[in-house]
């Protein structure tokens, strides 16, 4: 199961195990059980602190990583390779007593959670969002004896997935009820089950002094802005709903200059690590609700948060990014994560052997159709325009696939379902006005992005599309308020461009600050 390179890497990690652990295997007679048994034996051979024992669990193949002589452990149902190999390594280390790198206050918060929490996490090996959820819940189960987690490979336990109608990963159950879907970080999960977390966070934020620069948004633009302002030695804060932003939902990145290939979650982790090397106050999992510009130049701008707290700053850099655009047709919201999906890499494996549609003929849509064609039975690509807009090389690849049908000049008008899941869609032929229905089980929407700027209406000038209007220095319509990245009028929404724009906005903010006449900010606010 492990090649020579992985074996050497794993052996080097396992020297960090402090306490003996057991790999408690529950295996059947099938091929996957044999594969898992082989993997566990290979792991045990790499450390004298690991042994394999056997048990009889309802899910086969599965195994528990358990600290010997204790109830401390985590469980996997399936074979955690692919994107989940890192989850496996971390689970081995943490159950074996190696300390987590999570913030100490967060670790104490987890240890002090009161209640019994039994989590079940459904993942797919191709999902780039799943490892964060799996790793967070595994760590929680190691730190608190009243928390448990079993991570389940949906492709190996199809009957269970179908019975629970799981149509998106990661999907997390808590004590038998759906807890959440999609990417969640450790802080998010803890905050969701800790009823007092939001109030404590609000109190902590209220006590903060005014910043020289407050960056709103933690994507590539926001991270770059924070680094550039922090390097100038001015007091910098970052307010982010989720650090990393839309990059976290991006699978392959192959046009980031000097890095031939990386993945979104990996790049987001590097961004956060880089920002935290400086004296930057990062306030994650916080949603901005309203911006109140200063009454006069040099005064304090105010950003009010959804939790009721507020922050003040001499300058603000808006880098709130964008989100997937929805079709806004009947049935879309009702069947989201029940057949309507936005991430083909994450959710594609759940539709193996089924019929799906991809909405959108740009690069994202065509790439999604190509990827899905290797998994599903049939793909119908629906494009509103008369021609596809994707790069020619992608169009040629798509046209070569036998299980793909392309429909152009088509407007999707309705998502059809049976009350539990998607069963089809209706589209209108724009040339003839006729309506057509397609029977299918999945719809992947790939029609672009919408800027996250609704909360800014009336505070700064926005275009009719909701983009923040900026000049060539990143300045908005309000003095002392700057903007950068996908939320602005800058064309070409690309990671490398967002980083450059964030850096430029930071330099502009610094330039603005040093040229301000001395002001009594208490009065100017």
Coordinates of C-alpha atoms in Angstrom, one line a residue:
X1 CA 0.0 0.0 0.0
X2 CA 2.8 2.4 0.8
X3 CA 5.5 3.1 -1.7
X4 CA 9.1 3.7 -0.6
X5 CA 8.8 7.5 -0.4
X6 CA 5.6 7.4 1.8
X7 CA 7.2 4.7 3.9
X8 CA 10.2 6.8 4.6
X9 CA 8.1 9.9 5.3
X10 CA 5.8 8.0 7.7
X11 CA 8.7 6.4 9.5
X12 CA 10.2 9.8 10.2
X13 CA 6.9 11.1 11.6
X14 CA 6.3 8.1 13.8
X15 CA 9.4 8.7 15.9
X16 CA 7.3 11.4 17.5
X17 CA 4.9 9.0 19.1
X18 CA 5.2 9.1 22.9
X19 CA 2.6 6.6 24.0
X20 CA 2.0 3.1 22.7
X21 CA -1.0 2.8 20.4
X22 CA -3.1 -0.1 18.9
X23 CA -4.6 -0.3 15.4
X24 CA -7.8 -2.1 16.1
X25 CA -8.8 -3.6 12.8
X26 CA -12.3 -4.8 11.8
X27 CA -11.9 -6.6 8.5
X28 CA -14.1 -8.7 6.2
X29 CA -13.1 -11.0 3.4
X30 CA -13.4 -8.5 0.6
X31 CA -10.5 -6.9 -1.4
X32 CA -10.7 -3.5 0.4
X33 CA -10.4 -5.3 3.8
X34 CA -7.3 -7.0 2.6
X35 CA -5.9 -3.7 1.4
X36 CA -6.6 -2.1 4.8
X37 CA -5.1 -5.1 6.7
X38 CA -1.9 -4.7 4.5
X39 CA -1.8 -1.0 5.3
X40 CA -2.1 -1.4 9.0
X41 CA 0.6 -4.1 9.1
X42 CA 2.9 -1.8 7.1
X43 CA 2.4 1.0 9.6
X44 CA 2.9 -1.2 12.6
X45 CA 6.2 -2.4 11.2
X46 CA 7.6 1.1 11.2
X47 CA 7.4 1.7 15.0
X48 CA 7.8 -0.5 18.1
X49 CA 5.1 1.6 19.8
X50 CA 2.4 0.4 17.3
X51 CA 0.7 -3.0 17.2
X52 CA -2.3 -4.4 15.3
X53 CA -5.1 -6.1 17.1
X54 CA -8.5 -7.3 15.7
X55 CA -12.1 -6.6 16.7
X56 CA -15.5 -7.0 15.1
X57 CA -17.2 -3.7 14.2
X58 CA -20.4 -3.3 12.2
X59 CA -18.5 -1.3 9.5
X60 CA -16.0 -3.3 7.6
X61 CA -13.3 -2.4 6.6
X62 CA -12.7 -0.1 9.5
X63 CA -10.1 0.5 12.2
X64 CA -9.6 2.4 15.4
X65 CA -6.4 4.1 16.4
X66 CA -6.4 3.7 20.2
X67 CA -4.0 4.7 22.9
X68 CA -3.1 1.4 24.6
X69 CA -5.0 0.9 27.9
X70 CA -7.3 3.9 27.4
X71 CA -10.4 5.0 25.6
X72 CA -8.6 7.8 23.7
X73 CA -8.8 7.2 20.0
X74 CA -10.3 7.9 16.6
X75 CA -11.9 5.6 14.0
X76 CA -11.8 5.4 10.3
X77 CA -14.3 3.4 8.2
X78 CA -12.4 2.9 4.9
X79 CA -8.8 3.3 3.8
X80 CA -7.6 6.9 4.5
X81 CA -5.3 7.4 1.6
X82 CA -5.4 10.2 -1.0
X83 CA -6.3 13.5 0.6
X84 CA -6.9 11.7 3.9
X85 CA -3.4 10.3 4.3
X86 CA -2.4 13.4 6.3
X87 CA -5.4 12.8 8.5
X88 CA -4.2 9.3 9.2
X89 CA -0.7 10.5 10.0
X90 CA -2.0 13.2 12.4
X91 CA -4.3 10.8 14.1
X92 CA -1.4 8.4 14.7
X93 CA 0.7 11.1 16.2
X94 CA -2.0 12.8 18.3
X95 CA -3.4 9.5 19.7
X96 CA 0.2 8.6 20.4
X97 CA 0.6 11.7 22.6
X98 CA 2.3 14.1 20.2
X99 CA 1.0 17.6 21.0
X100 CA -1.2 19.5 18.6
X101 CA -0.2 22.8 17.0
X102 CA -3.7 24.3 17.7
X103 CA -3.8 27.4 19.8
X104 CA -3.6 26.7 23.5
X105 CA -6.8 28.6 24.4
X106 CA -8.7 26.6 21.7
X107 CA -7.3 23.3 23.2
X108 CA -8.5 24.3 26.6
X109 CA -11.9 25.3 25.2
X110 CA -12.2 21.8 23.7
X111 CA -11.2 20.1 26.9
X112 CA -13.8 22.0 28.8
X113 CA -16.8 21.3 26.5
X114 CA -19.6 19.9 28.5
X115 CA -21.7 17.2 26.9
X116 CA -21.5 13.9 24.9
X117 CA -20.7 14.4 21.3
X118 CA -20.7 11.5 18.9
X119 CA -19.6 12.6 15.4
X120 CA -19.8 10.7 12.1
X121 CA -18.1 12.3 9.1
X122 CA -18.6 11.2 5.5
X123 CA -15.7 12.0 3.2
X124 CA -14.4 11.1 -0.2
X125 CA -10.7 10.6 -1.0
X126 CA -10.8 13.2 -3.8
X127 CA -12.3 15.9 -1.5
X128 CA -9.8 18.7 -0.6
X129 CA -12.2 20.1 2.0
X130 CA -12.8 16.9 3.9
X131 CA -9.3 16.6 5.6
X132 CA -9.8 19.8 7.6
X133 CA -13.1 18.5 9.0
X134 CA -11.8 15.0 9.7
X135 CA -8.6 16.3 11.4
X136 CA -10.5 18.8 13.5
X137 CA -13.0 16.2 14.8
X138 CA -10.2 13.7 15.4
X139 CA -8.3 16.1 17.5
X140 CA -11.4 17.0 19.5
X141 CA -11.9 13.3 20.2
X142 CA -8.3 12.9 21.4
X143 CA -8.5 16.0 23.7
X144 CA -12.0 15.3 25.3
X145 CA -13.1 11.8 26.4
X146 CA -16.7 12.7 25.8
X147 CA -16.2 13.4 22.1
X148 CA -15.9 10.7 19.5
X149 CA -15.5 10.7 15.7
X150 CA -15.7 8.0 13.0
X151 CA -14.7 9.2 9.5
X152 CA -16.5 7.2 6.8
X153 CA -15.4 6.9 3.1
X154 CA -18.7 7.3 1.3
X155 CA -17.6 5.4 -1.7
X156 CA -17.1 2.2 0.4
X157 CA -20.3 2.4 2.4
X158 CA -22.8 3.2 -0.4
X159 CA -25.8 1.7 1.3
X160 CA -25.2 3.8 4.4
X161 CA -24.7 6.9 2.2
X162 CA -27.9 6.3 0.3
X163 CA -29.9 5.5 3.4
X164 CA -28.9 8.8 4.9
X165 CA -29.2 10.6 1.6
X166 CA -25.7 12.0 1.8
X167 CA -25.1 13.8 -1.5
X168 CA -22.2 16.2 -0.6
X169 CA -19.0 15.8 1.4
X170 CA -17.9 16.4 4.0
X171 CA -21.2 15.7 5.7
X172 CA -21.1 15.6 9.5
X173 CA -23.6 13.9 11.8
X174 CA -23.7 14.7 15.5
X175 CA -25.5 12.3 17.8
X176 CA -27.4 10.9 14.8
X177 CA -28.5 14.3 13.4
X178 CA -27.0 16.3 10.5
X179 CA -24.5 18.8 12.1
X180 CA -23.1 20.5 9.0
X181 CA -21.9 20.1 5.4
X182 CA -18.9 21.5 3.6
X183 CA -15.6 22.8 4.8
X184 CA -15.4 23.6 8.5
X185 CA -12.4 24.5 10.6
X186 CA -11.7 23.5 14.1
X187 CA -12.6 26.9 15.5
X188 CA -15.9 26.8 13.6
X189 CA -16.9 23.4 14.9
X190 CA -16.0 24.3 18.5
X191 CA -17.9 27.6 18.3
X192 CA -21.0 25.8 16.9
X193 CA -21.2 23.4 19.9
X194 CA -20.0 25.8 22.5
X195 CA -23.0 28.0 23.2
X196 CA -21.1 30.8 24.9
X197 CA -18.3 31.1 22.4
X198 CA -19.9 33.9 20.3
X199 CA -20.5 36.1 23.3
X200 CA -17.0 35.6 24.6
X201 CA -15.6 36.4 21.2
X202 CA -17.7 39.6 21.0
X203 CA -16.5 40.7 24.5
X204 CA -12.9 40.1 23.5
X205 CA -13.3 42.1 20.3
X206 CA -15.0 45.1 22.1
X207 CA -11.9 45.4 24.3
X208 CA -9.5 46.0 21.4
X209 CA -8.0 49.4 20.7
X210 CA -8.3 51.1 17.3
X211 CA -6.1 49.7 14.5
X212 CA -4.0 51.7 12.1
X213 CA -5.2 49.4 9.4
X214 CA -8.1 46.9 9.6
X215 CA -8.2 44.4 6.8
X216 CA -11.7 42.9 6.2
X217 CA -11.3 39.5 4.5
X218 CA -8.7 36.8 4.8
X219 CA -8.2 35.6 1.2
X220 CA -5.1 36.2 -1.0
X221 CA -5.8 40.0 -1.2
X222 CA -6.4 40.3 2.5
X223 CA -3.4 38.2 3.5
X224 CA -1.1 40.2 1.2
X225 CA -2.5 43.5 2.5
X226 CA -1.9 42.4 6.1
X227 CA 1.7 41.4 5.4
X228 CA 2.6 44.6 3.7
X229 CA 1.1 46.8 6.4
X230 CA 2.6 44.8 9.2
X231 CA 6.0 45.1 7.7
X232 CA 5.6 48.9 7.9
X233 CA 5.3 48.6 11.6
X234 CA 1.8 49.9 12.0
X235 CA -1.0 48.3 14.1
X236 CA -2.8 45.8 11.8
X237 CA -5.9 43.7 12.3
X238 CA -7.5 41.1 10.0
X239 CA -11.2 40.3 10.3
X240 CA -12.1 37.2 8.4
X241 CA -15.2 35.0 8.1
X242 CA -12.9 32.2 7.1
X243 CA -9.2 32.7 6.6
X244 CA -8.3 31.6 3.0
X245 CA -11.6 32.6 1.5
X246 CA -12.6 31.1 -1.9
X247 CA -9.1 29.6 -2.3
X248 CA -10.2 27.0 0.2
X249 CA -12.6 25.7 -2.4
X250 CA -10.1 25.5 -5.2
X251 CA -8.6 22.2 -6.1
X252 CA -5.8 22.6 -8.6
X253 CA -3.8 25.8 -8.9
X254 CA -1.4 25.7 -11.9
X255 CA -1.0 29.4 -12.8
X256 CA 0.5 30.8 -9.6
X257 CA 3.8 32.1 -10.8
X258 CA 6.9 30.1 -9.6
X259 CA 4.7 27.3 -8.2
X260 CA 3.9 24.9 -11.0
X261 CA 1.2 23.1 -9.0
X262 CA -0.5 23.5 -5.6
X263 CA -3.9 23.1 -4.1
X264 CA -6.2 25.7 -2.5
X265 CA -6.2 24.5 1.1
X266 CA -2.4 24.2 1.0
X267 CA -2.0 27.7 -0.3
X268 CA -4.5 29.1 2.3
X269 CA -2.5 27.4 5.1
X270 CA 0.7 29.0 3.8
X271 CA -1.0 32.4 3.6
X272 CA -2.1 32.1 7.2
X273 CA 1.3 31.0 8.4
X274 CA 3.0 33.9 6.6
X275 CA 0.6 36.4 8.1
X276 CA 1.1 35.0 11.6
X277 CA 4.8 35.5 11.3
X278 CA 4.1 39.2 11.8
X279 CA 2.4 41.1 14.6
X280 CA -1.0 40.9 13.1
X281 CA -4.2 40.5 15.1
X282 CA -6.2 37.8 13.2
X283 CA -9.8 37.6 14.2
X284 CA -11.1 34.5 12.3
X285 CA -14.7 33.3 12.0
X286 CA -16.1 36.9 12.3
X287 CA -18.6 38.3 9.9
X288 CA -18.7 42.0 9.2
X289 CA -22.2 43.5 9.1
X290 CA -21.9 47.2 8.5
X291 CA -19.3 49.8 7.6
X292 CA -19.6 53.3 9.0
X293 CA -17.0 55.7 7.4
X294 CA -15.3 58.3 9.6
X295 CA -17.1 61.6 9.8
X296 CA -14.0 63.5 8.6
X297 CA -10.5 62.6 7.2
X298 CA -8.3 61.2 9.9
X299 CA -11.1 60.0 12.0
X300 CA -11.9 56.5 12.9
X301 CA -13.9 54.2 10.6
X302 CA -16.1 51.6 12.3
X303 CA -16.8 48.1 11.3
X304 CA -19.8 46.5 13.1
X305 CA -19.9 42.7 13.4
X306 CA -22.7 40.3 13.2
X307 CA -22.2 39.2 16.8
X308 CA -22.8 42.8 18.0
X309 CA -19.2 43.9 18.6
X310 CA -17.5 46.6 16.6
X311 CA -13.9 47.5 15.6
X312 CA -12.4 50.9 14.8
X313 CA -9.5 51.8 12.5
X314 CA -7.8 54.8 11.0
X315 CA -7.9 53.0 7.6
X316 CA -9.8 50.0 6.3
X317 CA -8.9 47.6 3.4
X318 CA -11.9 45.8 2.1
X319 CA -11.0 42.4 0.6
X320 CA -14.1 40.4 1.1
X321 CA -13.8 38.3 -2.1
X322 CA -16.6 36.5 -3.9
X323 CA -18.7 33.4 -3.7
X324 CA -20.2 30.9 -6.2
X325 CA -22.9 32.5 -8.3
X326 CA -26.3 30.6 -8.0
X327 CA -28.7 30.0 -10.8
X328 CA -31.6 31.5 -8.7
X329 CA -34.2 29.2 -10.2
X330 CA -37.0 27.3 -8.5
X331 CA -35.7 24.2 -6.7
X332 CA -32.0 25.2 -6.4
X333 CA -32.1 26.1 -2.7
X334 CA -34.4 23.3 -1.8
X335 CA -32.0 20.7 -3.3
X336 CA -28.7 22.2 -2.4
X337 CA -26.5 19.4 -1.2
X338 CA -29.2 17.0 -2.3
X339 CA -28.1 16.9 -5.9
X340 CA -27.3 20.5 -6.5
X341 CA -23.5 21.0 -5.9
X342 CA -20.8 23.6 -6.6
X343 CA -17.6 21.6 -6.1
X344 CA -17.1 18.7 -8.7
X345 CA -13.9 17.6 -7.1
X346 CA -15.5 17.2 -3.6
X347 CA -18.9 15.8 -4.5
X348 CA -18.2 14.1 -7.9
X349 CA -17.4 10.7 -6.5
X350 CA -20.8 10.5 -4.8
X351 CA -22.4 10.5 -8.3
X352 CA -20.4 7.6 -9.7
X353 CA -22.4 5.8 -12.4
X354 CA -25.1 8.5 -12.4
X355 CA -26.3 11.1 -14.8
X356 CA -25.4 14.7 -14.1
X357 CA -25.4 18.2 -15.6
X358 CA -22.9 21.0 -15.5
X359 CA -24.2 24.5 -15.8
X360 CA -21.7 26.9 -17.5
X361 CA -19.5 26.7 -20.5
X362 CA -16.5 28.7 -19.3
X363 CA -13.2 27.2 -18.1
X364 CA -14.6 26.1 -14.8
X365 CA -17.6 24.5 -16.3
X366 CA -15.8 22.6 -19.0
X367 CA -13.1 21.5 -16.6
X368 CA -15.8 20.2 -14.3
X369 CA -17.5 18.3 -17.1
X370 CA -14.1 16.7 -18.1
X371 CA -13.4 15.6 -14.5
X372 CA -16.9 14.3 -14.0
X373 CA -16.9 12.4 -17.3
X374 CA -14.4 10.0 -15.8
X375 CA -16.6 9.2 -12.8
X376 CA -20.3 9.5 -13.8
X377 CA -22.3 7.7 -16.4
X378 CA -23.2 10.8 -18.5
X379 CA -22.6 14.5 -18.4
X380 CA -24.8 17.2 -20.0
X381 CA -23.1 20.6 -20.2
X382 CA -25.6 23.5 -20.5
X383 CA -24.4 26.9 -21.7
X384 CA -26.5 30.0 -22.0
X385 CA -24.5 31.5 -24.9
X386 CA -24.4 30.3 -28.4
X387 CA -20.8 28.9 -28.0
X388 CA -18.7 27.7 -25.1
X389 CA -16.4 30.2 -23.6
X390 CA -13.7 27.9 -22.4
X391 CA -10.1 27.8 -23.8
X392 CA -9.8 25.9 -27.1
X393 CA -7.7 23.1 -25.6
X394 CA -10.4 22.4 -23.0
X395 CA -13.1 22.4 -25.6
X396 CA -11.2 19.9 -27.8
X397 CA -10.8 17.6 -24.8
X398 CA -14.4 17.8 -23.9
X399 CA -15.6 17.1 -27.5
X400 CA -13.5 13.9 -27.4
X401 CA -15.4 12.4 -24.5
X402 CA -18.1 9.9 -25.5
X403 CA -20.3 10.3 -22.5
X404 CA -20.7 14.1 -22.7
X405 CA -23.5 16.1 -24.5
X406 CA -23.2 19.8 -25.0
X407 CA -26.3 22.0 -25.2
X408 CA -25.8 25.7 -26.0
X409 CA -28.3 28.6 -26.2
X410 CA -30.0 27.1 -23.2
X411 CA -31.4 28.7 -20.0
X412 CA -31.9 26.5 -17.0
X413 CA -35.3 27.4 -15.5
X414 CA -36.0 24.9 -12.8
X415 CA -34.4 22.1 -10.7
X416 CA -36.8 19.1 -10.3
X417 CA -36.8 16.9 -7.3
X418 CA -38.9 14.2 -5.6
X419 CA -38.8 15.9 -2.1
X420 CA -35.6 14.3 -1.1
X421 CA -33.2 14.6 -4.0
X422 CA -32.7 16.0 -7.5
X423 CA -34.4 14.0 -10.3
X424 CA -33.9 16.4 -13.3
X425 CA -33.8 19.9 -14.6
X426 CA -35.8 22.0 -17.0
X427 CA -34.2 24.3 -19.6
X428 CA -35.5 26.7 -22.2
X429 CA -34.2 26.6 -25.8
X430 CA -33.3 30.3 -26.3
X431 CA -33.5 30.0 -30.1
X432 CA -37.0 28.5 -30.3
X433 CA -38.5 29.2 -26.9
X434 CA -39.4 25.6 -26.2
X435 CA -38.9 23.9 -22.8
X436 CA -37.1 20.6 -22.3
X437 CA -36.7 18.4 -19.2
X438 CA -33.6 16.2 -18.6
X439 CA -33.7 13.3 -16.1
X440 CA -30.6 13.2 -14.0
X441 CA -29.4 12.9 -10.4
X442 CA -26.9 15.7 -10.0
X443 CA -26.4 19.4 -11.1
X444 CA -23.0 21.1 -10.8
X445 CA -23.3 24.9 -11.0
X446 CA -20.2 26.7 -12.5
X447 CA -21.4 30.1 -13.6
X448 CA -19.0 32.5 -12.0
X449 CA -18.8 34.6 -8.8
X450 CA -20.7 37.2 -6.9
X451 CA -18.9 39.8 -4.8
X452 CA -19.5 39.6 -1.0
X453 CA -20.4 43.3 -0.7
X454 CA -24.1 43.4 0.3
X455 CA -23.1 44.7 3.7
X456 CA -21.3 47.7 2.1
X457 CA -24.4 49.3 0.4
X458 CA -24.5 53.0 1.2
X459 CA -21.0 53.0 2.7
X460 CA -18.9 53.0 -0.4
X461 CA -19.7 53.3 -4.1
X462 CA -20.6 49.9 -5.7
X463 CA -21.3 49.0 -9.4
X464 CA -24.6 47.6 -10.5
X465 CA -22.9 44.2 -10.2
X466 CA -22.0 44.9 -6.6
X467 CA -18.3 45.4 -7.1
X468 CA -16.5 48.0 -5.1
X469 CA -15.4 50.9 -7.3
X470 CA -11.7 51.7 -6.9
X471 CA -9.1 53.8 -8.6
X472 CA -5.6 52.7 -9.7
X473 CA -4.4 53.1 -6.1
X474 CA -7.1 50.9 -4.6
X475 CA -9.0 53.9 -3.1
X476 CA -12.7 53.7 -2.8
X477 CA -15.2 56.6 -2.8
X478 CA -14.5 57.2 0.9
X479 CA -11.1 58.7 2.1
X480 CA -9.1 56.2 4.2
X481 CA -11.1 53.2 2.9
X482 CA -9.4 51.0 0.3
X483 CA -10.3 47.7 -1.4
X484 CA -8.6 44.9 -3.2
X485 CA -9.3 41.5 -4.9
X486 CA -12.3 39.8 -6.4
X487 CA -14.8 42.1 -4.6
X488 CA -13.6 45.1 -6.6
X489 CA -13.9 46.5 -10.2
X490 CA -10.4 45.2 -11.1
X491 CA -10.8 42.8 -14.0
X492 CA -9.6 39.2 -14.1
X493 CA -10.4 37.5 -10.9
X494 CA -7.1 35.6 -10.3
X495 CA -5.2 34.7 -7.1
X496 CA -2.0 36.3 -8.3
X497 CA -3.8 39.5 -9.2
X498 CA -5.6 39.6 -5.9
X499 CA -2.3 39.4 -4.1
X500 CA -0.9 42.3 -6.1
X501 CA -4.0 44.4 -5.5
X502 CA -3.9 43.6 -1.8
X503 CA -0.2 44.7 -1.6
X504 CA -1.0 47.9 -3.5
X505 CA -4.0 48.8 -1.3
X506 CA -1.7 48.3 1.8
X507 CA 0.9 50.6 0.4
X508 CA -1.8 53.2 -0.4
X509 CA -3.2 52.9 3.1
X510 CA 0.3 53.5 4.6
X511 CA 0.9 56.4 2.3
X512 CA -2.5 57.9 3.3
X513 CA -1.6 57.5 7.0
X514 CA 1.7 59.2 6.9
X515 CA 0.3 62.2 5.1
X516 CA -2.5 62.8 7.5
X517 CA -2.4 65.9 9.5
X518 CA -2.4 65.2 13.3
X519 CA -6.0 64.7 14.4
X520 CA -7.6 64.2 17.8
X521 CA -9.1 60.8 16.8
X522 CA -11.4 60.8 19.9
X523 CA -13.1 63.8 18.5
X524 CA -12.9 62.8 14.8
X525 CA -14.5 59.5 15.4

